[in-house]
């Protein structure tokens, strides 16, 4: 546990986002994505910021590494691919379903004990195959099922009730909230409900970056290090085949990265450098190149990030532009050759 006193909760206000990416078509700015970006150095100091990094926001699934740390601190005995799955927004591939079943088996529970929302697999190819096979939405296929199975496992081990494990007043959720505050260094502003049904804690973008920086710099053997090691070694278990966040972790040695719905991404390097991104309109097409540009500004070699420079904008089936981070964020030379 970190001993420094907690800061006040971030203010609940309309975020003062700034332009973070331009949609370029043949040299003309056709559209603008607004958002906020923070880059921390090895000492946790703000190296760069755009937009509003202190307003209260919902980190969505980008907070899952912190939730996983909380569960390990509460006794979750998982490591490796199953611990990575406990922090996952998975694609619904067979390995994800099998892993979730295994966590439930270790807890002596079944899919019927899950309380997440039934859904189809997140990956479009897997989802299409699922639908063609006539399979209905299920709690197991929903992208947060690994986290929910781990929540049940921790609750079972601690003798806590199972039916209400998603209640914010449940001992498990209280323990998670405590660690969210501990690692972010600030009190939670509000508690809502995430898409999967779990409590969702409102923090600041700055706090999110600080929390994941603390996860990657945890001493060997600590819950923080166990979660970081598992997610980095089993990146596809924490996301899925072909997912950009897994590819980013494979491309940048030692990087821990986690995405979240509504255009959120956080990433941290072993020495504590960290970035966090929120795209105001939730667009993935902006999230990916903006996160890559932020990592370059944090000191990651641009040569490792060219794959994440942004998707091409097509005209008549041919590339005529791109989504490019704003000049204030793009490194020199820029990741994309798009003018």
mmCIF file of C-alpha atoms in Angstrom:
data_model
loop_
_atom_site.group_PDB
_atom_site.id
_atom_site.type_symbol
_atom_site.label_atom_id
_atom_site.label_comp_id
_atom_site.label_asym_id
_atom_site.label_seq_id
_atom_site.Cartn_x
_atom_site.Cartn_y
_atom_site.Cartn_z
ATOM 1 C CA UNK A 1 0.000 0.000 0.000
ATOM 2 C CA UNK A 2 1.226 3.502 -0.788
ATOM 3 C CA UNK A 3 1.599 5.688 2.278
ATOM 4 C CA UNK A 4 1.092 9.146 0.779
ATOM 5 C CA UNK A 5 -2.264 10.758 1.641
ATOM 6 C CA UNK A 6 -4.968 10.527 -0.982
ATOM 7 C CA UNK A 7 -5.805 13.588 -3.039
ATOM 8 C CA UNK A 8 -9.369 14.817 -3.214
ATOM 9 C CA UNK A 9 -11.565 13.202 -5.863
ATOM 10 C CA UNK A 10 -11.349 14.752 -9.323
ATOM 11 C CA UNK A 11 -13.978 17.346 -10.104
ATOM 12 C CA UNK A 12 -17.120 16.215 -11.901
ATOM 13 C CA UNK A 13 -17.345 18.750 -14.726
ATOM 14 C CA UNK A 14 -17.570 19.004 -18.475
ATOM 15 C CA UNK A 15 -14.060 18.016 -19.625
ATOM 16 C CA UNK A 16 -12.143 20.709 -21.457
ATOM 17 C CA UNK A 17 -10.898 18.421 -24.210
ATOM 18 C CA UNK A 18 -8.509 19.625 -26.923
ATOM 19 C CA UNK A 19 -7.916 18.562 -30.522
ATOM 20 C CA UNK A 20 -5.757 15.418 -30.448
ATOM 21 C CA UNK A 21 -6.110 14.025 -33.979
ATOM 22 C CA UNK A 22 -6.976 15.299 -37.444
ATOM 23 C CA UNK A 23 -8.756 13.444 -40.188
ATOM 24 C CA UNK A 24 -6.721 14.362 -43.262
ATOM 25 C CA UNK A 25 -8.055 13.954 -46.818
ATOM 26 C CA UNK A 26 -5.594 15.022 -49.526
ATOM 27 C CA UNK A 27 -3.918 17.535 -47.265
ATOM 28 C CA UNK A 28 -7.130 19.095 -45.973
ATOM 29 C CA UNK A 29 -8.372 18.680 -42.398
ATOM 30 C CA UNK A 30 -11.758 17.093 -42.904
ATOM 31 C CA UNK A 31 -12.489 16.285 -39.268
ATOM 32 C CA UNK A 32 -11.096 16.714 -35.774
ATOM 33 C CA UNK A 33 -11.106 14.277 -32.874
ATOM 34 C CA UNK A 34 -10.970 15.941 -29.464
ATOM 35 C CA UNK A 35 -9.708 14.307 -26.317
ATOM 36 C CA UNK A 36 -7.126 14.405 -23.549
ATOM 37 C CA UNK A 37 -3.638 12.920 -23.236
ATOM 38 C CA UNK A 38 -1.124 12.695 -20.406
ATOM 39 C CA UNK A 39 2.488 11.485 -20.529
ATOM 40 C CA UNK A 40 4.357 10.786 -17.258
ATOM 41 C CA UNK A 41 8.114 10.524 -16.876
ATOM 42 C CA UNK A 42 9.965 7.985 -14.706
ATOM 43 C CA UNK A 43 9.408 10.118 -11.615
ATOM 44 C CA UNK A 44 5.672 10.335 -12.211
ATOM 45 C CA UNK A 45 5.852 13.967 -13.264
ATOM 46 C CA UNK A 46 3.699 15.215 -16.132
ATOM 47 C CA UNK A 47 5.929 15.452 -19.197
ATOM 48 C CA UNK A 48 3.143 16.374 -21.608
ATOM 49 C CA UNK A 49 -0.556 17.036 -21.378
ATOM 50 C CA UNK A 50 -3.279 17.941 -23.814
ATOM 51 C CA UNK A 51 -6.863 18.622 -22.911
ATOM 52 C CA UNK A 52 -8.229 17.953 -19.439
ATOM 53 C CA UNK A 53 -6.300 15.307 -17.499
ATOM 54 C CA UNK A 54 -7.777 16.149 -14.081
ATOM 55 C CA UNK A 55 -11.540 16.011 -14.687
ATOM 56 C CA UNK A 56 -13.454 12.986 -13.419
ATOM 57 C CA UNK A 57 -14.007 10.364 -16.113
ATOM 58 C CA UNK A 58 -14.810 6.674 -16.397
ATOM 59 C CA UNK A 59 -11.738 4.623 -17.380
ATOM 60 C CA UNK A 60 -13.899 1.692 -18.454
ATOM 61 C CA UNK A 61 -11.885 -1.502 -19.007
ATOM 62 C CA UNK A 62 -8.566 0.354 -18.911
ATOM 63 C CA UNK A 63 -8.841 0.048 -15.109
ATOM 64 C CA UNK A 64 -8.807 -3.776 -15.224
ATOM 65 C CA UNK A 65 -5.089 -4.162 -14.374
ATOM 66 C CA UNK A 66 -5.819 -2.264 -11.151
ATOM 67 C CA UNK A 67 -8.891 -4.405 -10.424
ATOM 68 C CA UNK A 68 -6.752 -7.502 -10.958
ATOM 69 C CA UNK A 69 -4.123 -6.188 -8.510
ATOM 70 C CA UNK A 70 -6.883 -5.700 -5.951
ATOM 71 C CA UNK A 71 -8.083 -9.268 -6.419
ATOM 72 C CA UNK A 72 -4.565 -10.671 -6.049
ATOM 73 C CA UNK A 73 -4.136 -8.640 -2.871
ATOM 74 C CA UNK A 74 -7.404 -10.170 -1.668
ATOM 75 C CA UNK A 75 -6.067 -13.687 -2.229
ATOM 76 C CA UNK A 76 -6.657 -14.555 -5.896
ATOM 77 C CA UNK A 77 -4.167 -17.419 -6.431
ATOM 78 C CA UNK A 78 -3.882 -17.125 -10.218
ATOM 79 C CA UNK A 79 -0.798 -16.448 -12.313
ATOM 80 C CA UNK A 80 0.145 -16.614 -15.982
ATOM 81 C CA UNK A 81 -2.557 -16.846 -18.597
ATOM 82 C CA UNK A 82 -5.425 -17.156 -16.128
ATOM 83 C CA UNK A 83 -4.360 -14.017 -14.267
ATOM 84 C CA UNK A 84 -4.070 -12.219 -17.602
ATOM 85 C CA UNK A 85 -7.607 -13.367 -18.369
ATOM 86 C CA UNK A 86 -8.766 -11.953 -15.020
ATOM 87 C CA UNK A 87 -7.666 -8.519 -16.330
ATOM 88 C CA UNK A 88 -9.000 -9.084 -19.844
ATOM 89 C CA UNK A 89 -11.429 -7.570 -22.254
ATOM 90 C CA UNK A 90 -11.258 -10.729 -24.294
ATOM 91 C CA UNK A 91 -12.404 -11.484 -27.813
ATOM 92 C CA UNK A 92 -14.466 -14.571 -27.016
ATOM 93 C CA UNK A 93 -12.039 -17.006 -28.618
ATOM 94 C CA UNK A 94 -12.094 -20.607 -27.439
ATOM 95 C CA UNK A 95 -8.994 -20.084 -25.265
ATOM 96 C CA UNK A 96 -10.815 -17.288 -23.437
ATOM 97 C CA UNK A 97 -13.892 -19.406 -22.846
ATOM 98 C CA UNK A 98 -11.811 -22.380 -21.742
ATOM 99 C CA UNK A 99 -9.781 -20.192 -19.392
ATOM 100 C CA UNK A 100 -12.885 -18.714 -17.819
ATOM 101 C CA UNK A 101 -14.331 -22.191 -17.312
ATOM 102 C CA UNK A 102 -11.063 -23.204 -15.635
ATOM 103 C CA UNK A 103 -11.217 -20.280 -13.184
ATOM 104 C CA UNK A 104 -14.796 -21.212 -12.338
ATOM 105 C CA UNK A 105 -13.803 -24.865 -11.886
ATOM 106 C CA UNK A 106 -11.015 -23.865 -9.492
ATOM 107 C CA UNK A 107 -13.632 -21.968 -7.494
ATOM 108 C CA UNK A 108 -16.049 -24.898 -7.571
ATOM 109 C CA UNK A 109 -18.531 -22.809 -9.556
ATOM 110 C CA UNK A 110 -20.175 -22.796 -12.980
ATOM 111 C CA UNK A 111 -21.198 -20.333 -15.677
ATOM 112 C CA UNK A 112 -24.577 -20.046 -13.947
ATOM 113 C CA UNK A 113 -22.868 -18.247 -11.069
ATOM 114 C CA UNK A 114 -21.669 -15.409 -13.311
ATOM 115 C CA UNK A 115 -23.623 -12.158 -13.073
ATOM 116 C CA UNK A 116 -22.175 -10.324 -16.079
ATOM 117 C CA UNK A 117 -24.470 -9.457 -18.973
ATOM 118 C CA UNK A 118 -24.899 -12.198 -21.616
ATOM 119 C CA UNK A 119 -23.379 -11.172 -24.941
ATOM 120 C CA UNK A 120 -21.915 -12.426 -28.189
ATOM 121 C CA UNK A 121 -18.126 -12.696 -28.632
ATOM 122 C CA UNK A 122 -16.374 -9.353 -29.161
ATOM 123 C CA UNK A 123 -14.257 -10.455 -32.129
ATOM 124 C CA UNK A 124 -16.336 -10.022 -35.330
ATOM 125 C CA UNK A 125 -15.073 -13.234 -36.972
ATOM 126 C CA UNK A 126 -15.651 -15.289 -33.826
ATOM 127 C CA UNK A 127 -19.045 -13.618 -33.388
ATOM 128 C CA UNK A 128 -20.123 -14.433 -36.950
ATOM 129 C CA UNK A 129 -19.141 -18.074 -36.479
ATOM 130 C CA UNK A 130 -21.012 -18.120 -33.179
ATOM 131 C CA UNK A 131 -24.170 -16.721 -34.784
ATOM 132 C CA UNK A 132 -23.977 -19.079 -37.779
ATOM 133 C CA UNK A 133 -23.833 -21.938 -35.314
ATOM 134 C CA UNK A 134 -27.087 -20.765 -33.757
ATOM 135 C CA UNK A 135 -25.489 -20.053 -30.396
ATOM 136 C CA UNK A 136 -27.243 -17.407 -28.281
ATOM 137 C CA UNK A 137 -25.533 -14.688 -26.237
ATOM 138 C CA UNK A 138 -23.914 -16.068 -23.105
ATOM 139 C CA UNK A 139 -22.233 -14.793 -19.968
ATOM 140 C CA UNK A 140 -19.152 -16.861 -20.817
ATOM 141 C CA UNK A 141 -18.735 -15.221 -24.233
ATOM 142 C CA UNK A 142 -19.087 -11.684 -22.872
ATOM 143 C CA UNK A 143 -15.710 -9.945 -22.944
ATOM 144 C CA UNK A 144 -15.461 -9.444 -19.161
ATOM 145 C CA UNK A 145 -16.229 -13.033 -18.150
ATOM 146 C CA UNK A 146 -12.653 -13.718 -17.029
ATOM 147 C CA UNK A 147 -12.787 -10.796 -14.611
ATOM 148 C CA UNK A 148 -16.157 -11.913 -13.285
ATOM 149 C CA UNK A 149 -14.977 -15.495 -12.795
ATOM 150 C CA UNK A 150 -11.988 -14.153 -10.852
ATOM 151 C CA UNK A 151 -14.289 -11.956 -8.754
ATOM 152 C CA UNK A 152 -16.345 -15.016 -7.854
ATOM 153 C CA UNK A 153 -13.188 -16.998 -7.042
ATOM 154 C CA UNK A 154 -11.923 -14.294 -4.659
ATOM 155 C CA UNK A 155 -15.326 -14.036 -3.030
ATOM 156 C CA UNK A 156 -15.507 -17.799 -2.542
ATOM 157 C CA UNK A 157 -12.013 -17.917 -1.012
ATOM 158 C CA UNK A 158 -12.844 -15.126 1.432
ATOM 159 C CA UNK A 159 -16.225 -16.534 2.426
ATOM 160 C CA UNK A 160 -18.048 -13.577 0.925
ATOM 161 C CA UNK A 161 -21.532 -13.905 -0.567
ATOM 162 C CA UNK A 162 -21.671 -14.747 -4.285
ATOM 163 C CA UNK A 163 -25.085 -13.653 -5.530
ATOM 164 C CA UNK A 164 -24.382 -9.972 -4.870
ATOM 165 C CA UNK A 165 -20.657 -9.789 -5.706
ATOM 166 C CA UNK A 166 -21.360 -6.855 -8.076
ATOM 167 C CA UNK A 167 -22.965 -4.691 -5.397
ATOM 168 C CA UNK A 168 -20.696 -1.672 -4.700
ATOM 169 C CA UNK A 169 -21.209 -2.361 -0.973
ATOM 170 C CA UNK A 170 -19.948 -5.969 -1.304
ATOM 171 C CA UNK A 171 -16.611 -6.626 0.491
ATOM 172 C CA UNK A 172 -14.959 -7.480 -2.831
ATOM 173 C CA UNK A 173 -15.989 -4.228 -4.484
ATOM 174 C CA UNK A 174 -15.006 -2.276 -1.384
ATOM 175 C CA UNK A 175 -11.560 -3.913 -1.544
ATOM 176 C CA UNK A 176 -11.253 -3.033 -5.241
ATOM 177 C CA UNK A 177 -12.299 0.568 -4.591
ATOM 178 C CA UNK A 178 -9.637 0.825 -1.884
ATOM 179 C CA UNK A 179 -6.892 -0.307 -4.267
ATOM 180 C CA UNK A 180 -8.164 1.955 -7.061
ATOM 181 C CA UNK A 181 -7.740 4.868 -4.676
ATOM 182 C CA UNK A 182 -4.398 3.579 -3.414
ATOM 183 C CA UNK A 183 -2.836 3.203 -6.866
ATOM 184 C CA UNK A 184 -4.350 6.313 -8.441
ATOM 185 C CA UNK A 185 -3.489 8.365 -5.363
ATOM 186 C CA UNK A 186 -6.908 10.013 -5.321
ATOM 187 C CA UNK A 187 -10.358 9.390 -3.960
ATOM 188 C CA UNK A 188 -13.053 8.084 -6.281
ATOM 189 C CA UNK A 189 -15.395 10.776 -7.570
ATOM 190 C CA UNK A 190 -18.417 8.654 -8.438
ATOM 191 C CA UNK A 191 -19.459 5.026 -8.732
ATOM 192 C CA UNK A 192 -21.486 3.872 -11.725
ATOM 193 C CA UNK A 193 -22.085 0.541 -13.483
ATOM 194 C CA UNK A 194 -19.925 -0.651 -16.358
ATOM 195 C CA UNK A 195 -21.353 -2.378 -19.415
ATOM 196 C CA UNK A 196 -20.700 -5.812 -17.915
ATOM 197 C CA UNK A 197 -22.552 -4.950 -14.698
ATOM 198 C CA UNK A 198 -19.524 -4.429 -12.430
ATOM 199 C CA UNK A 199 -19.061 -1.214 -10.428
ATOM 200 C CA UNK A 200 -17.207 1.480 -12.373
ATOM 201 C CA UNK A 201 -15.127 3.999 -10.465
ATOM 202 C CA UNK A 202 -14.634 7.529 -11.732
ATOM 203 C CA UNK A 203 -11.065 8.839 -11.460
ATOM 204 C CA UNK A 204 -8.951 11.243 -13.527
ATOM 205 C CA UNK A 205 -6.902 10.453 -16.629
ATOM 206 C CA UNK A 206 -3.835 11.530 -14.670
ATOM 207 C CA UNK A 207 -4.777 9.101 -11.896
ATOM 208 C CA UNK A 208 -5.187 6.254 -14.381
ATOM 209 C CA UNK A 209 -1.691 6.813 -15.785
ATOM 210 C CA UNK A 210 -0.257 7.010 -12.281
ATOM 211 C CA UNK A 211 -1.971 3.769 -11.250
ATOM 212 C CA UNK A 212 -0.692 1.703 -14.168
ATOM 213 C CA UNK A 213 2.784 3.205 -13.722
ATOM 214 C CA UNK A 214 2.693 1.844 -10.177
ATOM 215 C CA UNK A 215 1.555 -1.553 -11.443
ATOM 216 C CA UNK A 216 4.524 -1.949 -13.805
ATOM 217 C CA UNK A 217 7.060 -0.730 -11.238
ATOM 218 C CA UNK A 218 5.925 -3.081 -8.494
ATOM 219 C CA UNK A 219 8.678 -5.113 -6.869
ATOM 220 C CA UNK A 220 9.069 -8.720 -8.093
ATOM 221 C CA UNK A 221 6.523 -11.040 -6.538
ATOM 222 C CA UNK A 222 4.109 -8.293 -5.509
ATOM 223 C CA UNK A 223 0.514 -8.361 -6.763
ATOM 224 C CA UNK A 224 1.375 -5.469 -9.079
ATOM 225 C CA UNK A 225 4.302 -7.330 -10.661
ATOM 226 C CA UNK A 226 2.307 -10.548 -10.955
ATOM 227 C CA UNK A 227 -0.460 -8.787 -12.892
ATOM 228 C CA UNK A 228 1.967 -6.878 -15.129
ATOM 229 C CA UNK A 229 4.009 -10.007 -15.885
ATOM 230 C CA UNK A 230 0.922 -12.062 -16.693
ATOM 231 C CA UNK A 231 -0.599 -9.486 -19.023
ATOM 232 C CA UNK A 232 2.664 -8.888 -20.879
ATOM 233 C CA UNK A 233 3.500 -12.570 -21.295
ATOM 234 C CA UNK A 234 -0.035 -13.531 -22.298
ATOM 235 C CA UNK A 235 -1.066 -10.390 -24.170
ATOM 236 C CA UNK A 236 -3.553 -12.217 -26.395
ATOM 237 C CA UNK A 237 -5.255 -13.696 -23.346
ATOM 238 C CA UNK A 238 -5.826 -10.176 -22.028
ATOM 239 C CA UNK A 239 -7.348 -9.156 -25.371
ATOM 240 C CA UNK A 240 -7.353 -11.427 -28.418
ATOM 241 C CA UNK A 241 -5.804 -12.392 -31.710
ATOM 242 C CA UNK A 242 -5.401 -9.407 -34.006
ATOM 243 C CA UNK A 243 -6.222 -6.856 -31.292
ATOM 244 C CA UNK A 244 -4.156 -3.678 -31.461
ATOM 245 C CA UNK A 245 -3.424 -3.568 -27.733
ATOM 246 C CA UNK A 246 -1.852 -7.041 -27.826
ATOM 247 C CA UNK A 247 0.162 -6.128 -30.917
ATOM 248 C CA UNK A 248 1.392 -2.983 -29.146
ATOM 249 C CA UNK A 249 2.631 -4.996 -26.180
ATOM 250 C CA UNK A 250 4.413 -7.379 -28.548
ATOM 251 C CA UNK A 251 6.008 -4.487 -30.433
ATOM 252 C CA UNK A 252 7.358 -2.533 -27.448
ATOM 253 C CA UNK A 253 9.487 -4.594 -25.035
ATOM 254 C CA UNK A 254 8.184 -4.532 -21.473
ATOM 255 C CA UNK A 255 5.110 -2.449 -22.255
ATOM 256 C CA UNK A 256 1.859 -3.028 -20.391
ATOM 257 C CA UNK A 257 -1.157 -1.663 -22.261
ATOM 258 C CA UNK A 258 -4.906 -1.845 -21.726
ATOM 259 C CA UNK A 259 -7.735 -0.364 -23.754
ATOM 260 C CA UNK A 260 -11.271 0.487 -22.738
ATOM 261 C CA UNK A 261 -14.524 1.355 -24.448
ATOM 262 C CA UNK A 262 -15.208 4.996 -25.328
ATOM 263 C CA UNK A 263 -11.706 5.685 -26.603
ATOM 264 C CA UNK A 264 -9.626 5.001 -23.480
ATOM 265 C CA UNK A 265 -6.106 3.576 -23.442
ATOM 266 C CA UNK A 266 -3.364 3.409 -20.842
ATOM 267 C CA UNK A 267 0.168 2.079 -21.245
ATOM 268 C CA UNK A 268 3.283 1.995 -19.074
ATOM 269 C CA UNK A 269 6.928 1.003 -19.468
ATOM 270 C CA UNK A 270 8.971 -0.936 -16.886
ATOM 271 C CA UNK A 271 10.743 2.227 -15.684
ATOM 272 C CA UNK A 272 7.422 3.893 -14.836
ATOM 273 C CA UNK A 273 6.924 6.093 -17.885
ATOM 274 C CA UNK A 274 3.235 6.041 -18.679
ATOM 275 C CA UNK A 275 0.634 7.473 -21.022
ATOM 276 C CA UNK A 276 -3.135 7.670 -20.855
ATOM 277 C CA UNK A 277 -5.541 8.699 -23.607
ATOM 278 C CA UNK A 278 -9.229 9.538 -23.716
ATOM 279 C CA UNK A 279 -10.839 10.237 -27.097
ATOM 280 C CA UNK A 280 -13.924 12.368 -26.485
ATOM 281 C CA UNK A 281 -16.082 10.733 -29.159
ATOM 282 C CA UNK A 282 -14.867 7.219 -28.292
ATOM 283 C CA UNK A 283 -13.323 6.601 -31.729
ATOM 284 C CA UNK A 284 -10.842 3.746 -32.004
ATOM 285 C CA UNK A 285 -9.495 5.218 -35.223
ATOM 286 C CA UNK A 286 -8.136 8.103 -33.151
ATOM 287 C CA UNK A 287 -7.285 6.146 -29.989
ATOM 288 C CA UNK A 288 -4.658 3.979 -31.653
ATOM 289 C CA UNK A 289 -2.493 6.644 -33.387
ATOM 290 C CA UNK A 290 -2.845 9.066 -30.470
ATOM 291 C CA UNK A 291 -1.688 6.418 -27.987
ATOM 292 C CA UNK A 292 1.238 5.545 -30.274
ATOM 293 C CA UNK A 293 2.235 9.204 -30.599
ATOM 294 C CA UNK A 294 2.043 9.614 -26.820
ATOM 295 C CA UNK A 295 4.339 6.624 -26.366
ATOM 296 C CA UNK A 296 6.792 8.124 -28.833
ATOM 297 C CA UNK A 297 6.716 11.354 -26.835
ATOM 298 C CA UNK A 298 7.434 9.228 -23.746
ATOM 299 C CA UNK A 299 10.598 8.009 -25.422
ATOM 300 C CA UNK A 300 9.602 4.815 -27.224
ATOM 301 C CA UNK A 301 11.440 4.513 -30.543
ATOM 302 C CA UNK A 302 9.108 5.572 -33.379
ATOM 303 C CA UNK A 303 10.447 2.638 -35.398
ATOM 304 C CA UNK A 304 8.559 0.315 -33.015
ATOM 305 C CA UNK A 305 5.299 2.210 -33.475
ATOM 306 C CA UNK A 306 4.840 2.592 -37.237
ATOM 307 C CA UNK A 307 2.259 -0.217 -37.266
ATOM 308 C CA UNK A 308 0.077 1.958 -35.018
ATOM 309 C CA UNK A 309 0.351 5.231 -36.945
ATOM 310 C CA UNK A 310 -3.338 5.122 -37.917
ATOM 311 C CA UNK A 311 -5.610 3.635 -40.537
ATOM 312 C CA UNK A 312 -5.618 4.976 -44.065
ATOM 313 C CA UNK A 313 -8.534 7.105 -45.229
ATOM 314 C CA UNK A 314 -9.828 5.735 -48.525
ATOM 315 C CA UNK A 315 -11.240 7.462 -51.577
ATOM 316 C CA UNK A 316 -12.451 5.242 -54.398
ATOM 317 C CA UNK A 317 -10.790 2.335 -52.654
ATOM 318 C CA UNK A 318 -7.370 4.023 -52.644
ATOM 319 C CA UNK A 319 -5.569 5.772 -49.753
ATOM 320 C CA UNK A 320 -6.130 9.531 -49.891
ATOM 321 C CA UNK A 321 -5.374 10.477 -46.290
ATOM 322 C CA UNK A 322 -5.209 9.295 -42.697
ATOM 323 C CA UNK A 323 -6.035 9.983 -39.077
ATOM 324 C CA UNK A 324 -2.989 11.837 -37.737
ATOM 325 C CA UNK A 325 -2.206 13.096 -34.221
ATOM 326 C CA UNK A 326 -2.074 16.862 -33.941
ATOM 327 C CA UNK A 327 1.343 18.466 -34.367
ATOM 328 C CA UNK A 328 1.604 19.209 -30.636
ATOM 329 C CA UNK A 329 1.521 15.458 -29.977
ATOM 330 C CA UNK A 330 3.117 13.863 -33.022
ATOM 331 C CA UNK A 331 6.830 13.149 -32.546
ATOM 332 C CA UNK A 332 9.525 14.496 -34.835
ATOM 333 C CA UNK A 333 9.701 12.889 -37.337
ATOM 334 C CA UNK A 334 5.982 11.983 -37.274
ATOM 335 C CA UNK A 335 4.859 8.361 -37.167
ATOM 336 C CA UNK A 336 2.751 8.832 -40.297
ATOM 337 C CA UNK A 337 3.890 10.193 -43.644
ATOM 338 C CA UNK A 338 0.371 11.506 -44.232
ATOM 339 C CA UNK A 339 0.656 15.238 -44.937
#
